[in-house]
mmCIF file of C-alpha atoms in Angstrom:
data_model
loop_
_atom_site.group_PDB
_atom_site.id
_atom_site.type_symbol
_atom_site.label_atom_id
_atom_site.label_comp_id
_atom_site.label_asym_id
_atom_site.label_seq_id
_atom_site.Cartn_x
_atom_site.Cartn_y
_atom_site.Cartn_z
ATOM 1 C CA UNK A 1 -14.190 -79.424 77.658
ATOM 2 C CA UNK A 2 -16.448 -77.834 75.053
ATOM 3 C CA UNK A 3 -13.559 -75.697 73.858
ATOM 4 C CA UNK A 4 -11.378 -78.774 73.242
ATOM 5 C CA UNK A 5 -14.082 -80.595 71.310
ATOM 6 C CA UNK A 6 -15.280 -77.586 69.361
ATOM 7 C CA UNK A 7 -18.828 -78.138 70.639
ATOM 8 C CA UNK A 8 -21.030 -75.610 72.338
ATOM 9 C CA UNK A 9 -24.309 -76.638 73.999
ATOM 10 C CA UNK A 10 -27.023 -74.225 75.074
ATOM 11 C CA UNK A 11 -30.743 -74.237 75.641
ATOM 12 C CA UNK A 12 -33.225 -71.918 74.009
ATOM 13 C CA UNK A 13 -36.301 -71.319 76.127
ATOM 14 C CA UNK A 14 -39.469 -69.524 75.244
ATOM 15 C CA UNK A 15 -42.364 -70.494 73.006
ATOM 16 C CA UNK A 16 -40.498 -73.604 71.875
ATOM 17 C CA UNK A 17 -37.538 -74.986 73.804
ATOM 18 C CA UNK A 18 -34.592 -76.629 72.106
ATOM 19 C CA UNK A 19 -31.146 -77.959 72.895
ATOM 20 C CA UNK A 20 -28.836 -76.076 70.552
ATOM 21 C CA UNK A 21 -25.639 -77.844 69.530
ATOM 22 C CA UNK A 22 -23.031 -75.718 67.758
ATOM 23 C CA UNK A 23 -19.882 -77.029 66.110
ATOM 24 C CA UNK A 24 -18.037 -74.352 64.195
ATOM 25 C CA UNK A 25 -20.497 -72.771 61.749
ATOM 26 C CA UNK A 26 -22.970 -75.673 62.060
ATOM 27 C CA UNK A 27 -25.973 -75.418 64.338
ATOM 28 C CA UNK A 28 -28.585 -78.059 65.166
ATOM 29 C CA UNK A 29 -31.633 -77.788 67.381
ATOM 30 C CA UNK A 30 -33.260 -80.729 69.155
ATOM 31 C CA UNK A 31 -36.729 -80.153 70.662
ATOM 32 C CA UNK A 32 -37.008 -80.277 74.439
ATOM 33 C CA UNK A 33 -40.230 -81.098 76.274
ATOM 34 C CA UNK A 34 -41.696 -79.835 79.506
ATOM 35 C CA UNK A 35 -40.424 -76.245 79.759
ATOM 36 C CA UNK A 36 -42.480 -73.298 80.972
ATOM 37 C CA UNK A 37 -44.625 -75.348 83.298
ATOM 38 C CA UNK A 38 -46.206 -77.315 80.473
ATOM 39 C CA UNK A 39 -47.794 -80.395 81.939
ATOM 40 C CA UNK A 40 -46.446 -83.400 80.082
ATOM 41 C CA UNK A 41 -48.479 -86.581 80.349
ATOM 42 C CA UNK A 42 -45.357 -88.671 80.105
ATOM 43 C CA UNK A 43 -46.152 -92.288 80.783
ATOM 44 C CA UNK A 44 -48.809 -91.480 83.335
ATOM 45 C CA UNK A 45 -51.783 -93.816 83.467
ATOM 46 C CA UNK A 46 -55.177 -92.185 83.361
ATOM 47 C CA UNK A 47 -56.825 -94.230 86.091
ATOM 48 C CA UNK A 48 -60.231 -92.565 85.680
ATOM 49 C CA UNK A 49 -60.431 -93.544 82.019
ATOM 50 C CA UNK A 50 -58.933 -96.994 82.726
ATOM 51 C CA UNK A 51 -56.674 -96.351 79.751
ATOM 52 C CA UNK A 52 -52.970 -95.923 79.233
ATOM 53 C CA UNK A 53 -50.846 -93.092 77.966
ATOM 54 C CA UNK A 54 -48.898 -94.430 75.033
ATOM 55 C CA UNK A 55 -46.527 -91.681 74.017
ATOM 56 C CA UNK A 56 -43.917 -90.748 76.526
ATOM 57 C CA UNK A 57 -40.247 -90.217 76.708
ATOM 58 C CA UNK A 58 -37.201 -90.522 78.844
ATOM 59 C CA UNK A 59 -35.105 -87.449 79.484
ATOM 60 C CA UNK A 60 -31.459 -87.580 78.427
ATOM 61 C CA UNK A 61 -28.429 -85.447 79.088
ATOM 62 C CA UNK A 62 -26.122 -84.614 76.189
ATOM 63 C CA UNK A 63 -22.694 -83.189 76.814
ATOM 64 C CA UNK A 64 -19.462 -82.946 74.878
ATOM 65 C CA UNK A 65 -17.047 -85.788 75.573
ATOM 66 C CA UNK A 66 -13.290 -85.338 75.622
ATOM 67 C CA UNK A 67 -12.798 -87.072 72.256
ATOM 68 C CA UNK A 68 -15.024 -84.849 70.116
ATOM 69 C CA UNK A 69 -18.164 -86.959 70.472
ATOM 70 C CA UNK A 70 -21.387 -86.276 72.347
ATOM 71 C CA UNK A 71 -21.937 -88.280 75.529
ATOM 72 C CA UNK A 72 -25.581 -89.303 76.085
ATOM 73 C CA UNK A 73 -26.861 -90.443 79.488
ATOM 74 C CA UNK A 74 -30.327 -91.001 80.928
ATOM 75 C CA UNK A 75 -30.833 -89.974 84.578
ATOM 76 C CA UNK A 76 -33.705 -92.425 85.158
ATOM 77 C CA UNK A 77 -31.970 -95.348 83.483
ATOM 78 C CA UNK A 78 -28.362 -95.231 84.741
ATOM 79 C CA UNK A 79 -27.344 -98.156 82.526
ATOM 80 C CA UNK A 80 -27.941 -95.941 79.479
ATOM 81 C CA UNK A 81 -24.633 -94.491 78.384
ATOM 82 C CA UNK A 82 -23.926 -94.016 74.710
ATOM 83 C CA UNK A 83 -22.392 -91.515 72.357
ATOM 84 C CA UNK A 84 -22.990 -89.907 68.997
ATOM 85 C CA UNK A 85 -20.493 -88.598 66.497
ATOM 86 C CA UNK A 86 -22.680 -85.598 65.767
ATOM 87 C CA UNK A 87 -25.990 -84.007 66.632
ATOM 88 C CA UNK A 88 -27.892 -86.014 63.994
ATOM 89 C CA UNK A 89 -26.877 -89.231 65.749
ATOM 90 C CA UNK A 90 -28.061 -88.137 69.201
ATOM 91 C CA UNK A 91 -31.704 -89.149 68.740
ATOM 92 C CA UNK A 92 -30.933 -92.445 67.000
ATOM 93 C CA UNK A 93 -28.304 -93.550 69.511
ATOM 94 C CA UNK A 94 -30.410 -92.442 72.472
ATOM 95 C CA UNK A 95 -33.436 -94.423 71.220
ATOM 96 C CA UNK A 96 -31.290 -97.522 70.634
ATOM 97 C CA UNK A 97 -29.639 -97.313 74.063
ATOM 98 C CA UNK A 98 -32.898 -96.703 75.932
ATOM 99 C CA UNK A 99 -34.690 -99.537 74.123
ATOM 100 C CA UNK A 100 -31.780 -101.887 74.840
ATOM 101 C CA UNK A 101 -31.826 -100.962 78.543
ATOM 102 C CA UNK A 102 -35.616 -101.352 78.765
ATOM 103 C CA UNK A 103 -35.497 -104.734 76.998
ATOM 104 C CA UNK A 104 -32.851 -105.956 79.438
ATOM 105 C CA UNK A 105 -34.806 -104.731 82.478
ATOM 106 C CA UNK A 106 -38.043 -106.314 81.248
ATOM 107 C CA UNK A 107 -36.279 -109.591 80.437
ATOM 108 C CA UNK A 108 -34.748 -109.658 83.937
ATOM 109 C CA UNK A 109 -38.087 -108.785 85.593
ATOM 110 C CA UNK A 110 -36.727 -105.569 87.111
ATOM 111 C CA UNK A 111 -38.730 -102.517 88.087
ATOM 112 C CA UNK A 112 -38.753 -100.094 85.167
ATOM 113 C CA UNK A 113 -39.167 -96.471 86.252
ATOM 114 C CA UNK A 114 -41.883 -94.448 84.585
ATOM 115 C CA UNK A 115 -40.681 -91.253 82.871
ATOM 116 C CA UNK A 116 -40.425 -88.473 85.429
ATOM 117 C CA UNK A 117 -41.845 -85.701 83.226
ATOM 118 C CA UNK A 118 -39.005 -83.338 84.143
ATOM 119 C CA UNK A 119 -38.061 -80.688 81.592
ATOM 120 C CA UNK A 120 -35.195 -81.363 79.241
ATOM 121 C CA UNK A 121 -34.359 -83.224 76.079
ATOM 122 C CA UNK A 122 -36.961 -86.017 76.025
ATOM 123 C CA UNK A 123 -36.471 -88.979 73.716
ATOM 124 C CA UNK A 124 -39.766 -90.251 72.348
ATOM 125 C CA UNK A 125 -39.677 -93.971 71.680
ATOM 126 C CA UNK A 126 -41.733 -95.843 69.071
ATOM 127 C CA UNK A 127 -45.418 -96.389 69.907
ATOM 128 C CA UNK A 128 -45.021 -100.182 69.931
ATOM 129 C CA UNK A 129 -42.275 -99.866 72.552
ATOM 130 C CA UNK A 130 -44.558 -97.731 74.731
ATOM 131 C CA UNK A 131 -47.439 -100.164 74.376
ATOM 132 C CA UNK A 132 -45.205 -103.039 75.473
ATOM 133 C CA UNK A 133 -43.747 -100.992 78.327
ATOM 134 C CA UNK A 134 -47.236 -100.035 79.514
ATOM 135 C CA UNK A 135 -48.273 -103.688 79.297
ATOM 136 C CA UNK A 136 -45.292 -104.583 81.489
ATOM 137 C CA UNK A 137 -46.238 -101.899 84.026
ATOM 138 C CA UNK A 138 -49.877 -103.062 83.959
ATOM 139 C CA UNK A 139 -48.843 -106.677 84.572
ATOM 140 C CA UNK A 140 -46.675 -105.657 87.527
ATOM 141 C CA UNK A 141 -49.376 -103.324 88.898
ATOM 142 C CA UNK A 142 -51.869 -106.214 88.754
ATOM 143 C CA UNK A 143 -49.308 -108.369 90.611
ATOM 144 C CA UNK A 144 -49.721 -111.339 88.275
ATOM 145 C CA UNK A 145 -47.233 -113.410 86.316
ATOM 146 C CA UNK A 146 -46.910 -113.909 82.588
ATOM 147 C CA UNK A 147 -48.119 -117.483 83.131
ATOM 148 C CA UNK A 148 -51.318 -116.121 84.688
ATOM 149 C CA UNK A 149 -51.737 -113.703 81.779
ATOM 150 C CA UNK A 150 -51.365 -116.674 79.402
ATOM 151 C CA UNK A 151 -54.111 -118.501 81.310
ATOM 152 C CA UNK A 152 -56.409 -115.461 81.305
ATOM 153 C CA UNK A 153 -55.810 -114.932 77.577
ATOM 154 C CA UNK A 154 -56.010 -118.640 76.697
ATOM 155 C CA UNK A 155 -52.663 -118.359 74.903
ATOM 156 C CA UNK A 156 -49.437 -120.325 74.997
ATOM 157 C CA UNK A 157 -46.832 -118.903 77.344
ATOM 158 C CA UNK A 158 -44.449 -118.332 74.418
ATOM 159 C CA UNK A 159 -47.016 -116.043 72.747
ATOM 160 C CA UNK A 160 -47.322 -113.985 75.932
ATOM 161 C CA UNK A 161 -43.541 -113.731 76.316
ATOM 162 C CA UNK A 162 -43.272 -112.260 72.799
ATOM 163 C CA UNK A 163 -45.550 -109.396 73.848
ATOM 164 C CA UNK A 164 -42.812 -108.237 76.223
ATOM 165 C CA UNK A 165 -39.933 -108.543 73.752
ATOM 166 C CA UNK A 166 -39.204 -105.071 72.391
ATOM 167 C CA UNK A 167 -37.545 -106.559 69.298
ATOM 168 C CA UNK A 168 -40.670 -108.537 68.351
ATOM 169 C CA UNK A 169 -43.279 -106.874 66.128
ATOM 170 C CA UNK A 170 -46.404 -107.846 68.045
ATOM 171 C CA UNK A 171 -49.757 -107.184 66.423
ATOM 172 C CA UNK A 172 -51.924 -104.457 67.916
ATOM 173 C CA UNK A 173 -54.883 -106.816 68.413
ATOM 174 C CA UNK A 174 -52.667 -109.126 70.515
ATOM 175 C CA UNK A 175 -51.621 -106.243 72.725
ATOM 176 C CA UNK A 176 -55.214 -105.047 73.036
ATOM 177 C CA UNK A 177 -56.305 -108.548 74.099
ATOM 178 C CA UNK A 178 -53.548 -108.690 76.725
ATOM 179 C CA UNK A 179 -54.551 -105.285 78.098
ATOM 180 C CA UNK A 180 -58.172 -106.424 78.165
ATOM 181 C CA UNK A 181 -57.173 -109.502 80.192
ATOM 182 C CA UNK A 182 -55.660 -107.056 82.697
ATOM 183 C CA UNK A 183 -58.785 -104.882 82.796
ATOM 184 C CA UNK A 184 -57.281 -102.120 80.669
ATOM 185 C CA UNK A 185 -58.154 -100.538 77.341
ATOM 186 C CA UNK A 186 -55.950 -98.895 74.748
ATOM 187 C CA UNK A 187 -56.929 -95.449 73.507
ATOM 188 C CA UNK A 188 -55.063 -93.660 70.741
ATOM 189 C CA UNK A 189 -54.736 -89.890 70.596
ATOM 190 C CA UNK A 190 -53.386 -88.461 67.332
ATOM 191 C CA UNK A 191 -52.056 -84.899 67.458
ATOM 192 C CA UNK A 192 -50.497 -82.495 65.017
ATOM 193 C CA UNK A 193 -46.719 -82.614 65.351
ATOM 194 C CA UNK A 194 -45.170 -79.528 66.893
#
């Protein structure tokens, strides 16, 4: 299939791991997380610190499709299937598809799997998305409803519902207050980009 599409995919392992996509003379590298036994803290709650891990990512598979595009799937979120015309579009389309799937699952009240931390091409989503996703997990872990969260927070139900909409730009202080009502705190860890 790769021969028909002119694409060649390979992984480079070592000090820094990347998915290498070659098309003719062009070469692009996308960073991969979790190789060489590195312990990723993907989406895992730190129960001892009563905090949450904000940055995480879902692993995706990228393979050449039969029409010259790149097929993108997510093993943990089977409803995520998208494509990109080229390697530059992989990250953008993967983020869009994963956020759309997560928004649908949250809206329908479904269980949303936590990232598995397996090695591969991991798509990091925006921090606000991860805060909202962690709030959803915290609500479900506490086994309470959004109506109960509204009561605990002394907010209108509509205001609470917006906290779980991935397309709504909630304010950080609102999210912090919701986490506090669930007995959680938000801690931010800033790191130098790799």
